[in-house]
Amino acid sequence: MDVVLSGIRATGHLHLGNYFGALRNFVKIQDKYNCFYFIADLHSLTTHPHPEDFHQNVKIILTEYLAAGLDPDKCTIYVQSDVPEICELYTLLNMLAYKGELERTAAFKDKVRKNPENVNAGLLTYPVLMASDILIHRSSWVPVGKDQDQHLEMARTFARRFNNLYGTEVFPEPHAMDPVGGPVKVPGLDGNGKMGKSEGNGIYLCDDEKTITKKVMRAVTDAGPKTPDSPKPEVIDNLFTLMKLVSTPDTVNYFEEKWNDCSIRYGDMKKQLAEDICKITLPIRARIDDIANDSSYLHRVVSDGRDKARASASATLEMAREAIGIKRF
Ligand code: TYM
């Protein structure tokens, strides 16, 4: 059975970008594939979080994964730092990753621009750790949003390089697994291209109705179309992109027609959009508290997940070590 793996960095609550990019559609395939969903806590260390926040962030993602519908009886849910085999593979793959190619990564260049005072080696080798996450289970499919394309390309490069250097086929080349309808980029509603934690423009799965409505009603718009069938500026296109994810086709068509005949009222559209977001997120929000308060359940999920993930990871590592020539005396 093909292996599917997905992960989210433990840096705070899940927003609609995480949900539609990496989670929603993939909740549905958890009994059809051998699925691993993990919490990327080591990746979050690049920004040196406070120890108490660090653990809390892991708990948040775990709780929200479960609230969003991941079922530990159908898939393996685990915490990255519980599986030391990932770090060993990271060491091995680092020998095949070149400084130049790592420095050229768009995400790295972006971080250097934004935080020039904290350009650490973990940031530079972030794609190697991500490749290790993927390759440690010999995954073929990775549900991710569009923003992770380059990282996935690098995981393929490292897999190919390892296989070629050691004359082996240990690692399949992993590919993005897109939801039906193609890759997703959930826009921000503040005029920014992408919804994201660091962009500060997230609509979160744990937001209440009032907060969601307020965030959507504040979305940036323009003065409205002047001529029929005119192209949409980016901020308006963003509203429609989000609506296509959360609303019925009939609703989207209704507002498309209103746009095309210049009778659109953004207030009505935003109100509908907020209602449709709430229909999806409020049932998830309602489950979050109960799950978060059930420590023994959370403990059971991560310890079962750790055992299953380590069994899979150590089998792969054994193959990689053998290919390299690491032998026991
Ligand atoms: P992270 O935590 O930034 O995001 C987690 C997932 O959410 C997707 N995503 C989006 N998709 C569409 N539109 C958006 N606005 C949006 N914002 C976030 C991301 O594409 C991602 O799929 N490097 C990863 C974490 C990671 C990982 C892995 C993922 C570490 N190792 C191995 C997959 C496989 C990251 O920073 O994701």
Short mmCIF file of C-alpha atoms and ligand atoms in Angstrom, two decimals:
data_model
loop_
_atom_site.label_atom_id
_atom_site.label_comp_id
_atom_site.label_asym_id
_atom_site.label_seq_id
_atom_site.Cartn_x
_atom_site.Cartn_y
_atom_site.Cartn_z
CA MET A 1 0.00 0.00 0.00
CA ASP A 2 1.37 3.46 -0.91
CA VAL A 3 2.56 5.56 1.99
CA VAL A 4 1.10 9.07 2.42
CA LEU A 5 2.72 11.49 4.84
CA SER A 6 1.80 14.97 5.92
CA GLY A 7 3.02 17.34 8.60
CA ILE A 8 2.39 20.76 10.04
CA ARG A 9 4.90 22.87 11.96
CA ALA A 10 4.09 23.26 15.64
CA THR A 11 3.90 27.03 15.72
CA GLY A 12 0.32 27.69 16.80
CA HIS A 13 -3.27 27.01 15.86
CA LEU A 14 -4.32 25.56 12.51
CA HIS A 15 -5.71 28.07 10.05
CA LEU A 16 -7.78 27.59 6.90
CA GLY A 17 -4.58 27.41 4.79
CA ASN A 18 -3.36 24.40 6.77
CA TYR A 19 -6.81 22.87 6.73
CA PHE A 20 -7.49 23.12 2.99
CA GLY A 21 -3.85 22.73 1.92
CA ALA A 22 -2.90 19.71 3.96
CA LEU A 23 -5.74 18.28 5.98
CA ARG A 24 -9.35 18.39 4.88
CA ASN A 25 -9.30 16.20 1.79
CA PHE A 26 -6.76 13.90 3.29
CA VAL A 27 -8.86 13.06 6.31
CA LYS A 28 -10.96 11.18 3.75
CA ILE A 29 -8.16 8.91 2.50
CA GLN A 30 -6.84 7.78 5.85
CA ASP A 31 -8.28 4.28 5.52
CA LYS A 32 -7.29 3.85 1.87
CA TYR A 33 -3.55 4.43 2.22
CA ASN A 34 -0.91 3.82 4.84
CA CYS A 35 -1.14 7.36 6.24
CA PHE A 36 1.24 9.12 8.59
CA TYR A 37 0.38 12.54 9.97
CA PHE A 38 2.96 14.13 12.21
CA ILE A 39 3.62 17.29 14.17
CA ALA A 40 6.81 18.98 13.03
CA ASP A 41 8.05 20.23 16.40
CA LEU A 42 11.79 20.11 15.58
CA HIS A 43 11.21 22.37 12.59
CA SER A 44 9.69 24.97 14.89
CA LEU A 45 12.97 25.25 16.84
CA THR A 46 14.51 27.49 14.17
CA THR A 47 12.85 30.43 15.94
CA HIS A 48 13.81 29.34 19.51
CA PRO A 49 10.35 29.12 21.12
CA HIS A 50 10.05 29.25 24.91
CA PRO A 51 10.04 25.67 26.33
CA GLU A 52 6.51 26.02 27.70
CA ASP A 53 5.17 27.34 24.41
CA PHE A 54 6.99 24.56 22.57
CA HIS A 55 5.07 21.80 24.35
CA GLN A 56 1.81 23.71 24.22
CA ASN A 57 2.15 24.14 20.46
CA VAL A 58 2.57 20.39 20.00
CA LYS A 59 -0.55 19.79 22.05
CA ILE A 60 -2.49 22.35 20.01
CA ILE A 61 -1.70 20.68 16.69
CA LEU A 62 -2.37 17.21 18.07
CA THR A 63 -5.74 18.29 19.45
CA GLU A 64 -6.73 20.11 16.28
CA TYR A 65 -5.66 17.20 14.06
CA LEU A 66 -8.01 14.96 16.02
CA ALA A 67 -10.79 17.54 16.09
CA ALA A 68 -10.49 17.94 12.30
CA GLY A 69 -11.12 14.23 11.83
CA LEU A 70 -7.81 12.36 11.82
CA ASP A 71 -8.57 8.96 13.31
CA PRO A 72 -5.73 7.26 15.20
CA ASP A 73 -7.33 3.87 14.48
CA LYS A 74 -6.95 4.46 10.76
CA CYS A 75 -3.67 6.39 10.50
CA THR A 76 -0.48 6.99 12.45
CA ILE A 77 -0.33 10.30 14.30
CA TYR A 78 2.98 11.13 15.95
CA VAL A 79 5.32 13.85 17.14
CA GLN A 80 8.51 14.32 15.09
CA SER A 81 10.82 14.52 18.12
CA ASP A 82 9.49 11.13 19.35
CA VAL A 83 11.12 9.43 16.36
CA PRO A 84 14.92 9.80 16.63
CA GLU A 85 15.40 7.81 13.41
CA ILE A 86 14.33 10.98 11.53
CA CYS A 87 17.34 12.84 12.95
CA GLU A 88 19.72 10.07 12.00
CA LEU A 89 18.44 10.12 8.43
CA TYR A 90 18.77 13.92 8.53
CA THR A 91 22.48 13.51 9.35
CA LEU A 92 22.92 11.04 6.50
CA LEU A 93 21.11 13.20 3.97
CA ASN A 94 22.97 16.34 5.06
CA MET A 95 26.07 14.79 3.49
CA LEU A 96 24.30 14.91 0.14
CA ALA A 97 22.84 18.39 0.41
CA TYR A 98 24.91 21.24 -0.98
CA LYS A 99 25.21 24.67 0.56
CA GLY A 100 24.51 26.43 -2.75
CA GLU A 101 21.24 24.65 -3.42
CA LEU A 102 20.07 25.15 0.17
CA GLU A 103 20.88 28.86 0.01
CA ARG A 104 18.84 29.21 -3.17
CA THR A 105 15.63 27.89 -1.57
CA ALA A 106 12.90 30.55 -1.75
CA ALA A 107 11.73 29.95 1.85
CA PHE A 108 15.32 30.31 3.14
CA LYS A 109 15.92 33.54 1.22
CA ASP A 110 12.63 34.88 2.54
CA LYS A 111 13.58 34.08 6.16
CA VAL A 112 17.02 35.66 5.72
CA ARG A 113 15.36 38.80 4.43
CA LYS A 114 12.87 38.93 7.29
CA ASN A 115 15.13 37.81 10.16
CA PRO A 116 18.75 38.59 9.24
CA GLU A 117 19.76 38.28 12.92
CA ASN A 118 18.83 34.58 13.12
CA VAL A 119 20.16 32.77 10.07
CA ASN A 120 21.00 29.45 11.74
CA ALA A 121 22.11 26.16 10.20
CA GLY A 122 18.74 24.60 11.08
CA LEU A 123 17.08 27.14 8.85
CA LEU A 124 19.50 26.42 6.03
CA THR A 125 19.00 22.66 6.29
CA TYR A 126 15.25 22.87 6.92
CA PRO A 127 14.55 21.16 3.55
CA VAL A 128 16.86 18.28 4.53
CA LEU A 129 14.93 17.66 7.75
CA MET A 130 11.70 17.85 5.76
CA ALA A 131 13.08 15.34 3.23
CA SER A 132 14.00 13.07 6.15
CA ASP A 133 10.42 13.28 7.47
CA ILE A 134 9.14 12.15 4.11
CA LEU A 135 11.76 9.58 3.17
CA ILE A 136 11.93 7.89 6.59
CA HIS A 137 8.65 6.09 5.78
CA ARG A 138 9.51 5.74 2.07
CA SER A 139 6.48 7.91 1.35
CA SER A 140 5.21 8.29 -2.20
CA TRP A 141 2.60 10.97 -1.58
CA VAL A 142 2.71 14.17 0.42
CA PRO A 143 -0.44 16.26 0.90
CA VAL A 144 0.85 19.83 1.03
CA GLY A 145 -0.20 23.27 -0.13
CA LYS A 146 1.33 24.91 -3.18
CA ASP A 147 3.91 26.75 -1.03
CA GLN A 148 5.76 23.49 -0.31
CA ASP A 149 6.45 22.58 -3.97
CA GLN A 150 10.09 23.57 -3.83
CA HIS A 151 10.72 21.63 -0.62
CA LEU A 152 9.17 18.58 -2.18
CA GLU A 153 11.32 18.98 -5.27
CA MET A 154 14.35 18.96 -2.98
CA ALA A 155 13.14 15.80 -1.23
CA ARG A 156 13.00 14.15 -4.67
CA THR A 157 16.51 15.39 -5.44
CA PHE A 158 17.93 13.98 -2.19
CA ALA A 159 16.13 10.65 -2.71
CA ARG A 160 17.48 10.35 -6.25
CA ARG A 161 20.98 11.40 -5.20
CA PHE A 162 21.07 8.84 -2.40
CA ASN A 163 19.80 6.05 -4.66
CA ASN A 164 22.29 6.91 -7.43
CA LEU A 165 25.28 7.30 -5.12
CA TYR A 166 24.72 3.99 -3.36
CA GLY A 167 23.23 2.06 -6.29
CA THR A 168 20.02 1.34 -4.43
CA GLU A 169 16.29 1.99 -4.64
CA VAL A 170 15.69 2.55 -0.96
CA PHE A 171 13.83 5.82 -1.48
CA PRO A 172 10.87 6.29 -3.82
CA GLU A 173 10.57 9.83 -5.20
CA PRO A 174 7.79 11.56 -3.26
CA HIS A 175 5.18 13.67 -5.02
CA ALA A 176 2.69 16.26 -3.86
CA MET A 177 -0.74 14.77 -3.39
CA ASP A 178 -3.18 17.44 -4.49
CA PRO A 179 -6.79 17.51 -3.39
CA VAL A 180 -9.43 16.96 -6.07
CA GLY A 181 -9.37 20.06 -8.27
CA GLY A 182 -5.63 20.70 -8.00
CA PRO A 183 -3.19 22.31 -5.58
CA VAL A 184 -4.55 24.80 -3.12
CA LYS A 185 -3.29 28.21 -2.14
CA VAL A 186 -5.57 29.74 0.45
CA PRO A 187 -5.28 33.53 0.18
CA GLY A 188 -5.16 36.04 3.00
CA LEU A 189 -8.06 38.46 3.22
CA ASP A 190 -5.87 41.44 4.06
CA GLY A 191 -4.56 41.95 0.54
CA ASN A 192 -1.63 39.60 1.23
CA GLY A 193 -1.09 36.73 -1.19
CA LYS A 194 -1.22 33.84 1.25
CA MET A 195 -2.95 33.03 4.51
CA GLY A 196 -0.30 32.14 7.04
CA LYS A 197 0.70 32.23 10.68
CA SER A 198 3.65 34.53 10.13
CA GLU A 199 1.53 36.75 7.87
CA GLY A 200 -0.80 37.32 10.88
CA ASN A 201 -3.87 37.05 8.67
CA GLY A 202 -5.15 33.62 9.68
CA ILE A 203 -8.73 32.48 10.17
CA TYR A 204 -8.26 29.67 12.68
CA LEU A 205 -10.18 26.44 13.23
CA CYS A 206 -10.51 27.45 16.89
CA ASP A 207 -11.93 30.94 16.16
CA ASP A 208 -15.48 31.57 17.39
CA GLU A 209 -18.26 32.82 15.15
CA LYS A 210 -17.87 36.44 16.19
CA THR A 211 -14.13 36.44 15.50
CA ILE A 212 -14.55 34.80 12.10
CA THR A 213 -17.29 37.21 11.09
CA LYS A 214 -15.17 40.16 12.19
CA LYS A 215 -12.13 38.93 10.26
CA VAL A 216 -14.11 38.29 7.09
CA MET A 217 -16.05 41.57 7.25
CA ARG A 218 -12.71 43.40 7.50
CA ALA A 219 -11.41 41.76 4.29
CA VAL A 220 -9.88 44.25 1.87
CA THR A 221 -12.08 45.05 -1.16
CA ASP A 222 -12.25 47.76 -3.82
CA ALA A 223 -14.80 50.24 -5.14
CA GLY A 224 -16.53 47.51 -7.18
CA PRO A 225 -16.65 46.63 -10.90
CA LYS A 226 -17.36 49.53 -13.29
CA THR A 227 -17.98 47.57 -16.49
CA PRO A 228 -19.68 44.17 -16.97
CA ASP A 229 -17.49 41.04 -17.09
CA SER A 230 -14.35 42.90 -16.06
CA PRO A 231 -11.41 40.91 -14.67
CA LYS A 232 -11.21 40.75 -10.88
CA PRO A 233 -8.39 42.51 -9.03
CA GLU A 234 -6.38 40.24 -6.70
CA VAL A 235 -8.16 41.21 -3.46
CA ILE A 236 -11.55 40.33 -4.96
CA ASP A 237 -10.25 37.18 -6.58
CA ASN A 238 -9.06 36.15 -3.10
CA LEU A 239 -12.61 36.40 -1.76
CA PHE A 240 -13.86 34.20 -4.57
CA THR A 241 -11.03 31.69 -4.09
CA LEU A 242 -11.97 31.27 -0.45
CA MET A 243 -15.65 31.08 -1.32
CA LYS A 244 -14.97 28.26 -3.80
CA LEU A 245 -13.43 26.27 -0.95
CA VAL A 246 -16.18 26.74 1.60
CA SER A 247 -19.44 27.51 -0.25
CA THR A 248 -21.68 25.55 -2.63
CA PRO A 249 -21.20 26.03 -6.41
CA ASP A 250 -24.64 27.69 -6.51
CA THR A 251 -23.54 30.32 -4.01
CA VAL A 252 -20.31 30.98 -5.91
CA ASN A 253 -22.24 31.29 -9.21
CA TYR A 254 -24.67 33.70 -7.62
CA PHE A 255 -21.89 36.10 -6.61
CA GLU A 256 -20.02 35.56 -9.91
CA GLU A 257 -23.15 36.74 -11.72
CA LYS A 258 -23.46 39.70 -9.40
CA TRP A 259 -19.83 40.58 -10.13
CA ASN A 260 -20.34 40.22 -13.87
CA ASP A 261 -23.39 42.47 -14.00
CA CYS A 262 -21.79 44.98 -11.59
CA SER A 263 -24.48 44.58 -8.92
CA ILE A 264 -22.24 42.86 -6.35
CA ARG A 265 -22.46 44.05 -2.74
CA TYR A 266 -19.31 43.01 -0.95
CA GLY A 267 -21.05 43.20 2.44
CA ASP A 268 -23.51 40.47 1.35
CA MET A 269 -20.75 38.35 -0.10
CA LYS A 270 -18.64 38.60 3.05
CA LYS A 271 -21.61 37.77 5.27
CA GLN A 272 -22.26 34.63 3.23
CA LEU A 273 -18.57 33.76 3.23
CA ALA A 274 -18.34 34.09 7.02
CA GLU A 275 -21.43 31.88 7.46
CA ASP A 276 -20.02 29.19 5.18
CA ILE A 277 -16.61 29.23 6.89
CA CYS A 278 -18.39 28.84 10.24
CA LYS A 279 -20.35 25.84 8.95
CA ILE A 280 -17.04 24.07 8.41
CA THR A 281 -15.00 25.27 11.35
CA LEU A 282 -17.48 25.55 14.24
CA PRO A 283 -18.13 21.78 14.48
CA ILE A 284 -14.33 21.29 14.65
CA ARG A 285 -14.02 24.03 17.26
CA ALA A 286 -16.74 22.35 19.32
CA ARG A 287 -14.62 19.19 19.59
CA ILE A 288 -11.34 20.93 20.47
CA ASP A 289 -11.91 21.55 24.19
CA ASP A 290 -13.10 18.04 24.99
CA ILE A 291 -10.14 16.50 23.23
CA ALA A 292 -7.65 18.93 24.82
CA ASN A 293 -8.95 18.04 28.29
CA ASP A 294 -8.64 14.29 27.74
CA SER A 295 -4.97 13.85 28.65
CA SER A 296 -5.11 10.06 28.76
CA TYR A 297 -6.54 9.93 25.22
CA LEU A 298 -3.84 12.31 23.93
CA HIS A 299 -1.19 10.27 25.69
CA ARG A 300 -2.50 7.04 24.13
CA VAL A 301 -2.64 8.57 20.63
CA VAL A 302 0.95 9.84 20.67
CA SER A 303 2.44 6.77 22.30
CA ASP A 304 0.72 4.37 19.87
CA GLY A 305 1.71 6.70 17.04
CA ARG A 306 5.31 6.81 18.20
CA ASP A 307 5.54 3.00 18.29
CA LYS A 308 4.08 2.60 14.81
CA ALA A 309 6.19 5.44 13.36
CA ARG A 310 9.39 4.13 14.92
CA ALA A 311 8.79 0.61 13.60
CA SER A 312 8.40 1.99 10.07
CA ALA A 313 11.29 4.46 10.45
CA SER A 314 13.79 1.97 11.84
CA ALA A 315 13.11 -0.47 8.97
CA THR A 316 13.95 2.28 6.44
CA LEU A 317 16.99 3.43 8.38
CA GLU A 318 18.31 -0.13 8.42
CA MET A 319 18.13 -0.18 4.61
CA ALA A 320 19.82 3.21 4.32
CA ARG A 321 22.62 2.20 6.71
CA GLU A 322 23.19 -1.01 4.82
CA ALA A 323 23.32 0.85 1.49
CA ILE A 324 25.93 3.24 2.91
CA GLY A 325 27.99 0.42 4.39
CA ILE A 326 27.38 1.14 8.07
CA LYS A 327 27.83 -2.32 9.60
CA ARG A 328 27.61 -3.66 13.11
CA PHE A 329 30.62 -5.48 14.60
P1 TYM B 1 3.45 24.73 7.56
O1 TYM B 1 3.33 24.39 9.00
O2 TYM B 1 3.86 26.09 7.16
O3 TYM B 1 2.08 24.43 6.85
C1 TYM B 1 1.48 23.16 6.99
C2 TYM B 1 0.73 22.77 5.74
O4 TYM B 1 -0.26 23.74 5.45
C3 TYM B 1 -0.10 24.19 4.12
N1 TYM B 1 -0.44 25.61 4.04
C4 TYM B 1 -1.20 26.12 3.06
N2 TYM B 1 -1.81 25.53 2.01
C5 TYM B 1 -2.54 26.33 1.21
N3 TYM B 1 -2.69 27.66 1.41
C6 TYM B 1 -2.10 28.29 2.46
N4 TYM B 1 -2.28 29.59 2.66
C7 TYM B 1 -1.31 27.52 3.34
N5 TYM B 1 -0.58 27.79 4.46
C8 TYM B 1 -0.06 26.61 4.87
C9 TYM B 1 1.38 23.98 3.80
O5 TYM B 1 1.56 23.87 2.40
C10 TYM B 1 1.65 22.68 4.51
O6 TYM B 1 1.23 21.60 3.71
N6 TYM B 1 7.57 22.54 6.04
C11 TYM B 1 6.20 22.27 6.41
C12 TYM B 1 6.04 21.29 7.55
C13 TYM B 1 6.68 19.99 7.27
C14 TYM B 1 6.22 19.00 6.36
C15 TYM B 1 7.18 17.95 6.44
C16 TYM B 1 5.13 18.91 5.53
C17 TYM B 1 7.82 19.54 7.84
N7 TYM B 1 8.13 18.31 7.34
C18 TYM B 1 7.04 16.81 5.68
C19 TYM B 1 4.99 17.76 4.77
C20 TYM B 1 5.95 16.74 4.84
C21 TYM B 1 5.63 23.60 6.84
O7 TYM B 1 6.29 24.50 7.22
O8 TYM B 1 4.33 23.63 6.83
#
